[in-house]
Short mmCIF file of N, CA, C and O in Angstrom, two decimals:
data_model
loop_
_atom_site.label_atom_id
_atom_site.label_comp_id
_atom_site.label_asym_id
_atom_site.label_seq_id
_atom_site.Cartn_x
_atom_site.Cartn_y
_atom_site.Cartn_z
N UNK A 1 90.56 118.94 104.08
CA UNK A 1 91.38 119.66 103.11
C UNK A 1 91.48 121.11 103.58
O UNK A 1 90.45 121.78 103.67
N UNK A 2 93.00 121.76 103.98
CA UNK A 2 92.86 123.20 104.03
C UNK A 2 93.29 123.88 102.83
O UNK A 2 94.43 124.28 102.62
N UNK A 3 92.61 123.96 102.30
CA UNK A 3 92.86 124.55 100.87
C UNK A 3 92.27 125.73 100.98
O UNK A 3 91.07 125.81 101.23
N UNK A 4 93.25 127.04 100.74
CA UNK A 4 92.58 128.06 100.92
C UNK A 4 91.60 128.90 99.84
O UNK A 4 91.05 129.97 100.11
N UNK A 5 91.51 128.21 98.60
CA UNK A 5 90.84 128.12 97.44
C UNK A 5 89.44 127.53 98.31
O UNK A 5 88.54 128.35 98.51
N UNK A 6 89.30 126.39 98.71
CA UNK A 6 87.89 125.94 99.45
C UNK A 6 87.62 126.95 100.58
O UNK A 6 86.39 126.97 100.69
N UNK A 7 88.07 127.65 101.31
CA UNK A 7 88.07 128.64 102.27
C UNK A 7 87.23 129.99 101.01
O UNK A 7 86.17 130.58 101.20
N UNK A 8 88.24 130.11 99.75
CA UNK A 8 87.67 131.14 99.40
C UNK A 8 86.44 131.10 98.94
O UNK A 8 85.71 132.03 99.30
N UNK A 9 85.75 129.84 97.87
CA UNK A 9 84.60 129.66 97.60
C UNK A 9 83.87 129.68 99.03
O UNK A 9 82.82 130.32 99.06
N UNK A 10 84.04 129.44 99.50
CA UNK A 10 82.82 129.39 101.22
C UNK A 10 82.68 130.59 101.52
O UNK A 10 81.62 130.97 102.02
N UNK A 11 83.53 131.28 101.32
CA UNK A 11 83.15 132.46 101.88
C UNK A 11 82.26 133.66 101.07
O UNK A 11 81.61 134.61 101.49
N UNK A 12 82.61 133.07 99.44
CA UNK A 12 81.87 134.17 98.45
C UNK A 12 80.95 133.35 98.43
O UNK A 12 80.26 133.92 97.58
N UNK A 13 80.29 132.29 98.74
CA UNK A 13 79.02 131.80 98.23
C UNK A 13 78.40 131.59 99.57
O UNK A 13 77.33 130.97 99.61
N UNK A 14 78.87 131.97 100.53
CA UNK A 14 77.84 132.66 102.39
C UNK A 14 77.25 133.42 102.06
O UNK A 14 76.11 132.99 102.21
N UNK A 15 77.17 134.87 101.47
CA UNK A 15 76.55 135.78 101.21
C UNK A 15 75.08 135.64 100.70
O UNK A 15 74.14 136.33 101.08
N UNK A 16 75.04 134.78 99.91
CA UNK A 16 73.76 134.70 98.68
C UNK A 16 73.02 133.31 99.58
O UNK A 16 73.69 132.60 100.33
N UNK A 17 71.89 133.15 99.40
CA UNK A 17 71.22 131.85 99.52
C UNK A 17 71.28 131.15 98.17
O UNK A 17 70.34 130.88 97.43
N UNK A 18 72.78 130.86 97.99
CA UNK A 18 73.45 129.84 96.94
C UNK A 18 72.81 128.75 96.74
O UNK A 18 73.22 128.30 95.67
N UNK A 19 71.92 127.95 97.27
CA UNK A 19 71.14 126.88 97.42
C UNK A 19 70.28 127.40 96.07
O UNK A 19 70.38 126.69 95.08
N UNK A 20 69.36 128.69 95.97
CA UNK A 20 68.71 129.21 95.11
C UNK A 20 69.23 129.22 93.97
O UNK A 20 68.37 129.29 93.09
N UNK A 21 70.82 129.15 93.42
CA UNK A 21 71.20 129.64 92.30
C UNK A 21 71.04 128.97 91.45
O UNK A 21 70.38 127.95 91.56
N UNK A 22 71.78 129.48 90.00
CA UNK A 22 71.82 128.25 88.74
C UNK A 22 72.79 127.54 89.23
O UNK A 22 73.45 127.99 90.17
N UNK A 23 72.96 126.81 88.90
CA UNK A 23 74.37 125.92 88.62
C UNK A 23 75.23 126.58 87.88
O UNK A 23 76.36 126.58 88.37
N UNK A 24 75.13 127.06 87.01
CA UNK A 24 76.46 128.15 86.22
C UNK A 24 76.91 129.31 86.95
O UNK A 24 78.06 129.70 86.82
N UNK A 25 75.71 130.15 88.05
CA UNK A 25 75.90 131.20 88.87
C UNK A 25 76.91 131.00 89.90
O UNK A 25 77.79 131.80 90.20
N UNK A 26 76.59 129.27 90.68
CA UNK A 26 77.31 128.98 91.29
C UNK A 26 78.71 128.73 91.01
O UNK A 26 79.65 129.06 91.73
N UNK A 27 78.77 128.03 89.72
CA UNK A 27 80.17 128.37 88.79
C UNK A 27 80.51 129.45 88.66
O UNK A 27 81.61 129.67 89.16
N UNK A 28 80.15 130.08 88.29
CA UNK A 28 81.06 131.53 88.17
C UNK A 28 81.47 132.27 89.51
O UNK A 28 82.40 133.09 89.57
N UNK A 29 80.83 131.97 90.38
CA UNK A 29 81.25 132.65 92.10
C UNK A 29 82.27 131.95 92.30
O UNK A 29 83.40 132.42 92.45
N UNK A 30 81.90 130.44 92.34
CA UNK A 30 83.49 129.76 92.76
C UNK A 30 84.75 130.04 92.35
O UNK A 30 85.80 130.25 92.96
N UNK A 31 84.33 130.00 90.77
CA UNK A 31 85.54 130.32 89.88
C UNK A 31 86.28 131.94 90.54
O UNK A 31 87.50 132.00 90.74
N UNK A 32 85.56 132.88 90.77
CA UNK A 32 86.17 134.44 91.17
C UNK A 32 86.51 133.94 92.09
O UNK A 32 87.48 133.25 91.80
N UNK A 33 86.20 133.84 93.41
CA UNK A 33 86.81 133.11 94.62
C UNK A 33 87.89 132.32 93.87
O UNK A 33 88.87 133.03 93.68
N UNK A 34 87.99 131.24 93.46
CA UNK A 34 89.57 130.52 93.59
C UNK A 34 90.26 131.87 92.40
O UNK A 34 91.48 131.69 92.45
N UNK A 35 90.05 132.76 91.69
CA UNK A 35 91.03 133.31 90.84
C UNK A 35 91.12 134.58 91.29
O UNK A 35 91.26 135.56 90.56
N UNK A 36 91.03 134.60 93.11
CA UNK A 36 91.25 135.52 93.83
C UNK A 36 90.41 136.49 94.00
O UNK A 36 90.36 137.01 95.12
N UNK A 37 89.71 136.89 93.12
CA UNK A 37 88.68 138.20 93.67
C UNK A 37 87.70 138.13 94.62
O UNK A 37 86.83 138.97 94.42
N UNK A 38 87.52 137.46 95.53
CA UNK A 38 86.74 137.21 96.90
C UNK A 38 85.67 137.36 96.78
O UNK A 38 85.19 137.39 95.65
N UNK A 39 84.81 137.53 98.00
CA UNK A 39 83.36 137.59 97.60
C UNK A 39 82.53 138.53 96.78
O UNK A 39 81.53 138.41 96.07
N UNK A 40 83.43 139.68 97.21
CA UNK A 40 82.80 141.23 96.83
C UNK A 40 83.03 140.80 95.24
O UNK A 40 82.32 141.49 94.51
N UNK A 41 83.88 139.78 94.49
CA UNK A 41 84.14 140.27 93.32
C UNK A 41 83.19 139.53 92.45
O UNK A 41 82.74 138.46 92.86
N UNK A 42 82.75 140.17 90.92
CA UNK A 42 81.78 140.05 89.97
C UNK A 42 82.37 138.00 89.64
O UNK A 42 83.50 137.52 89.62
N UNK A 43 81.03 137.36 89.44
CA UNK A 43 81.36 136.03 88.93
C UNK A 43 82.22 136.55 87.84
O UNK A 43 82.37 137.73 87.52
N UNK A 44 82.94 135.13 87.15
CA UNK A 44 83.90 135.09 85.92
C UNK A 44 82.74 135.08 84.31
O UNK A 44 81.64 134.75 83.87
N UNK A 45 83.78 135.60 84.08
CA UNK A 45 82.71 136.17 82.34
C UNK A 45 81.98 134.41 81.92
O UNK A 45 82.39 133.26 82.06
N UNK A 46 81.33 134.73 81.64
CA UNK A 46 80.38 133.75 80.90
C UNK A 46 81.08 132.46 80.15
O UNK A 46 80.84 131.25 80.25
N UNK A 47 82.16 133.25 79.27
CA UNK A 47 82.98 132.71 78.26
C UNK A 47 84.03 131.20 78.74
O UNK A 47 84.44 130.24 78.09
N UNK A 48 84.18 131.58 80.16
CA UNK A 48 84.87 131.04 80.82
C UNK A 48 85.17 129.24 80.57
O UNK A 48 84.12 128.67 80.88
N UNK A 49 85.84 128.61 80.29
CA UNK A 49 85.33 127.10 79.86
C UNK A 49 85.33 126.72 80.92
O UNK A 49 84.36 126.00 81.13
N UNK A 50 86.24 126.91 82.12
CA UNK A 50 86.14 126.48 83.27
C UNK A 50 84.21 125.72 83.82
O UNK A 50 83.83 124.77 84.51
N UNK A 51 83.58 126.75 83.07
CA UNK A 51 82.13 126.55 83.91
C UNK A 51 81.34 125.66 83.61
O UNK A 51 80.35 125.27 84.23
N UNK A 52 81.89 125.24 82.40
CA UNK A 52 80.81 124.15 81.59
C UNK A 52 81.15 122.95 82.71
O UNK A 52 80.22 122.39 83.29
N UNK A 53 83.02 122.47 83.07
CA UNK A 53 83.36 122.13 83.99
C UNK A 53 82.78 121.53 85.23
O UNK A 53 82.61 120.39 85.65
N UNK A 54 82.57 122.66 85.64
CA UNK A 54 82.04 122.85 87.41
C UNK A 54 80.09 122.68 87.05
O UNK A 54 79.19 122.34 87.81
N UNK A 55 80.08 122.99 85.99
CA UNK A 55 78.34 122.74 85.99
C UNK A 55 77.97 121.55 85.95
O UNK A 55 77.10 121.18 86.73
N UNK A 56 78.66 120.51 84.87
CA UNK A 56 78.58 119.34 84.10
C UNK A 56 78.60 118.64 85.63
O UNK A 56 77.60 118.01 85.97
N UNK A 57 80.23 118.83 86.90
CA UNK A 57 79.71 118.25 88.25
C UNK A 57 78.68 118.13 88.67
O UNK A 57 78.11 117.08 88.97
N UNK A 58 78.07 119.81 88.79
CA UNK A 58 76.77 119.88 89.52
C UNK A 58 75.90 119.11 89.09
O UNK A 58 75.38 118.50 90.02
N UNK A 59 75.29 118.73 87.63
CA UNK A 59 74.41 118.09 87.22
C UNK A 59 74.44 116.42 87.64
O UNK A 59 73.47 115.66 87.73
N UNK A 60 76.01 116.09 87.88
CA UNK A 60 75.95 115.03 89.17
C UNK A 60 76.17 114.65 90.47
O UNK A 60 76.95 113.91 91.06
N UNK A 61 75.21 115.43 90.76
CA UNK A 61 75.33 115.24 92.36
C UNK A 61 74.38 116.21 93.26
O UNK A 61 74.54 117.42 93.07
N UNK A 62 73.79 115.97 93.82
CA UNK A 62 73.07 116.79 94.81
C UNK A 62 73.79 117.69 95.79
O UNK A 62 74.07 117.47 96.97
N UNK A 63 74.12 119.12 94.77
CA UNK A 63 74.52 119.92 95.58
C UNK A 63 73.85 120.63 96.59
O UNK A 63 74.16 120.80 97.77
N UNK A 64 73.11 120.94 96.09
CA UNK A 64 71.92 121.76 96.63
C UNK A 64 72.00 121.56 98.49
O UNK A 64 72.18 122.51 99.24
N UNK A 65 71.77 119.67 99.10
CA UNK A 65 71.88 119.11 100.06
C UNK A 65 73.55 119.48 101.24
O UNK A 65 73.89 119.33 102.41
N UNK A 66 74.16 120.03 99.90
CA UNK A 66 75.25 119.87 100.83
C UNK A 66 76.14 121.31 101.66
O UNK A 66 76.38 122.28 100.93
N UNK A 67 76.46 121.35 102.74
CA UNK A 67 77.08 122.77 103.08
C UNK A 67 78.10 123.45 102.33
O UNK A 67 78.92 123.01 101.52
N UNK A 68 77.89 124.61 102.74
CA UNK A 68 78.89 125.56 101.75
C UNK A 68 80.58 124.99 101.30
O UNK A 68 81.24 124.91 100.27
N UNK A 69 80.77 124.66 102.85
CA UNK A 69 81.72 124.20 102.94
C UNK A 69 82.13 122.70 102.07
O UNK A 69 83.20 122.64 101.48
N UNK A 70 81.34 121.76 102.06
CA UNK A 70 81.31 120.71 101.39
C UNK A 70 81.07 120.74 100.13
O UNK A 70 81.45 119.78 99.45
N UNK A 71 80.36 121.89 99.51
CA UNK A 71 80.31 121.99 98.11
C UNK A 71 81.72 122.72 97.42
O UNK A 71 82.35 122.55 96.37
N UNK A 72 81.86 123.68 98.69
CA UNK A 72 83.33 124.23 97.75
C UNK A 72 84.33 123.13 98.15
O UNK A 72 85.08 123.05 97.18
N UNK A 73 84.60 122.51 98.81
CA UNK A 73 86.13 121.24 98.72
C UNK A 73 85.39 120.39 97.21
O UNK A 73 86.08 120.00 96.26
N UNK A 74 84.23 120.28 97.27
CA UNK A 74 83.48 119.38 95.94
C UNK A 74 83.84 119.88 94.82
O UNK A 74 84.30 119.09 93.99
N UNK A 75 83.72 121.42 94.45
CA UNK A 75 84.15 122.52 93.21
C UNK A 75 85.89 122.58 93.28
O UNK A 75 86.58 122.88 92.30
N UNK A 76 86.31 122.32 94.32
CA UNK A 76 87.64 122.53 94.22
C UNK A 76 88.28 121.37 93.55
O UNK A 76 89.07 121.50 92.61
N UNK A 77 87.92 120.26 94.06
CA UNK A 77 88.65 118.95 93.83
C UNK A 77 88.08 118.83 92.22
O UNK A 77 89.02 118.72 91.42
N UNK A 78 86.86 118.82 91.65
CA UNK A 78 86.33 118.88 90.61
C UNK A 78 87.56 119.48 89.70
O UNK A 78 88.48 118.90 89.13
N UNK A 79 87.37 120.28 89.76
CA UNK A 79 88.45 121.56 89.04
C UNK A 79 89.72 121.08 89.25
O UNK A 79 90.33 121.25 88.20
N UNK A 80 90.35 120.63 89.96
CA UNK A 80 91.93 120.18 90.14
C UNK A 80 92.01 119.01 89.15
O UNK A 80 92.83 118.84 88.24
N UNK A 81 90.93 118.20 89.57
CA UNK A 81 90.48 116.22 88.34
C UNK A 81 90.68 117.45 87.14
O UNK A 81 91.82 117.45 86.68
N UNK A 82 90.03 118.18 86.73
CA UNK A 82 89.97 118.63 85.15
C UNK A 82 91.13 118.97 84.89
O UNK A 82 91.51 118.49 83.82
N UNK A 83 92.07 119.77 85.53
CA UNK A 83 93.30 120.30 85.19
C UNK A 83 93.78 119.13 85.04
O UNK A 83 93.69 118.64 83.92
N UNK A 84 94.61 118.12 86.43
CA UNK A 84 95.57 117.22 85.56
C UNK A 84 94.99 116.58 84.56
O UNK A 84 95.67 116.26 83.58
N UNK A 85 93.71 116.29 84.63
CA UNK A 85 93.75 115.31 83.28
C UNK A 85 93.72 116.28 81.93
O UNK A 85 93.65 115.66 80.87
N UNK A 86 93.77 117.52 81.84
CA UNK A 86 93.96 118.10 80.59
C UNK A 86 95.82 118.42 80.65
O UNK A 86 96.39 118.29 79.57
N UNK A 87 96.38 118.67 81.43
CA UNK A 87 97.82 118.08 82.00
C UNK A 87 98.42 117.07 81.18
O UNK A 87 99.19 117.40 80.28
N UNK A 88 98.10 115.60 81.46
CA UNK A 88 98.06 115.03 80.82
C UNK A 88 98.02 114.41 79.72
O UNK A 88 98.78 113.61 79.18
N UNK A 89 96.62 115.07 79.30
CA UNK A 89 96.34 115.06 77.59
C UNK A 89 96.98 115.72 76.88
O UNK A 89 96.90 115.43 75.69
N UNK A 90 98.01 117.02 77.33
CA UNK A 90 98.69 117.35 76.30
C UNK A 90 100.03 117.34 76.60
O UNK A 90 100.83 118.16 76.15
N UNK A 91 100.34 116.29 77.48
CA UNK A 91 101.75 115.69 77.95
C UNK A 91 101.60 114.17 76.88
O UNK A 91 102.62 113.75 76.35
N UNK A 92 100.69 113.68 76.74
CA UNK A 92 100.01 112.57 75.56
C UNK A 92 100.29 113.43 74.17
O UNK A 92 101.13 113.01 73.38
N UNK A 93 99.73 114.35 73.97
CA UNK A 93 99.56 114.79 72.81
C UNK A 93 101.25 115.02 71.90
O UNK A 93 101.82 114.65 70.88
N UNK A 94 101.48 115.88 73.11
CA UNK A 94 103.29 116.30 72.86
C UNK A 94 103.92 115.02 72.49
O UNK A 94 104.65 115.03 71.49
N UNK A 95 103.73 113.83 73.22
CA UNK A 95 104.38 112.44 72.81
C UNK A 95 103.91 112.28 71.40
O UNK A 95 104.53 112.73 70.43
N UNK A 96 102.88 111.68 71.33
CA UNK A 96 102.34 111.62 70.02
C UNK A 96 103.34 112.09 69.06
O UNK A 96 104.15 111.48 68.36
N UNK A 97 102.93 113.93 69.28
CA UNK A 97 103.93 114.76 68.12
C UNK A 97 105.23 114.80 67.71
O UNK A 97 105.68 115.30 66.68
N UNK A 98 105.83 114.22 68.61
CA UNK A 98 107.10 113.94 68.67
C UNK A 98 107.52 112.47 68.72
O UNK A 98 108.66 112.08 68.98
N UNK A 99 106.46 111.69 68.45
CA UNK A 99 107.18 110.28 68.21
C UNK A 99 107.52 109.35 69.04
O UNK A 99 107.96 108.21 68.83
N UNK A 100 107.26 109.98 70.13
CA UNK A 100 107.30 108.98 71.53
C UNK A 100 106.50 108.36 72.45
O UNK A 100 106.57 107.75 73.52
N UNK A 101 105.33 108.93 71.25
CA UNK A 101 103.81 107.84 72.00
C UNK A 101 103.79 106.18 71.59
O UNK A 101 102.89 105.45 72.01
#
């Protein structure tokens, strides 16, 4: 995958011995990396729903084992599954409301 979103998480989470982090820390780095602010920039506010997201992954799967690189295409693709299927759900929902579910 050249996704330059997976390029960007790799590169903000080289810096740190990311292996060490929380799982939400690591969420919030990824998240600034794909919403552009690169490595130098502060993780995403706390509030973020995105993170519950990207954590709920982590709690399946042995990230820890895997390279930078392989964890961010892992956070990326994660995060893309959540979007369409919330996409979706309110392409469902809109039917519903309108009578064409």
């Amino acid at each position: 995958m050249d996704d330059a979103r997976v390029h960007a998480v790799s590169a903000a989470l080289s810096p740190y011995v990311w292996r060490r982090l929380t799982p939400e820390m690591v969420s919030r780095r990824a998240l600034a990396a794909i919403d552009g602010h690169g490595a130098a920039g502060a993780p995403v506010a706390r509030r973020d729903e995105r993170i519950g997201i990207l954590v709920e992954f982590l709690a399946g799967c042995r990230w820890r084992s895997l390279t930078a690189d392989a964890l961010s295409r892992q956070l990326v693709t994660a995060l893309d599954a959540w979007h369409e299927e919330s996409q979706w759900l309110e392409i469902e929902l809109r039917w519903s409301l309108d009578g064409g579910g």
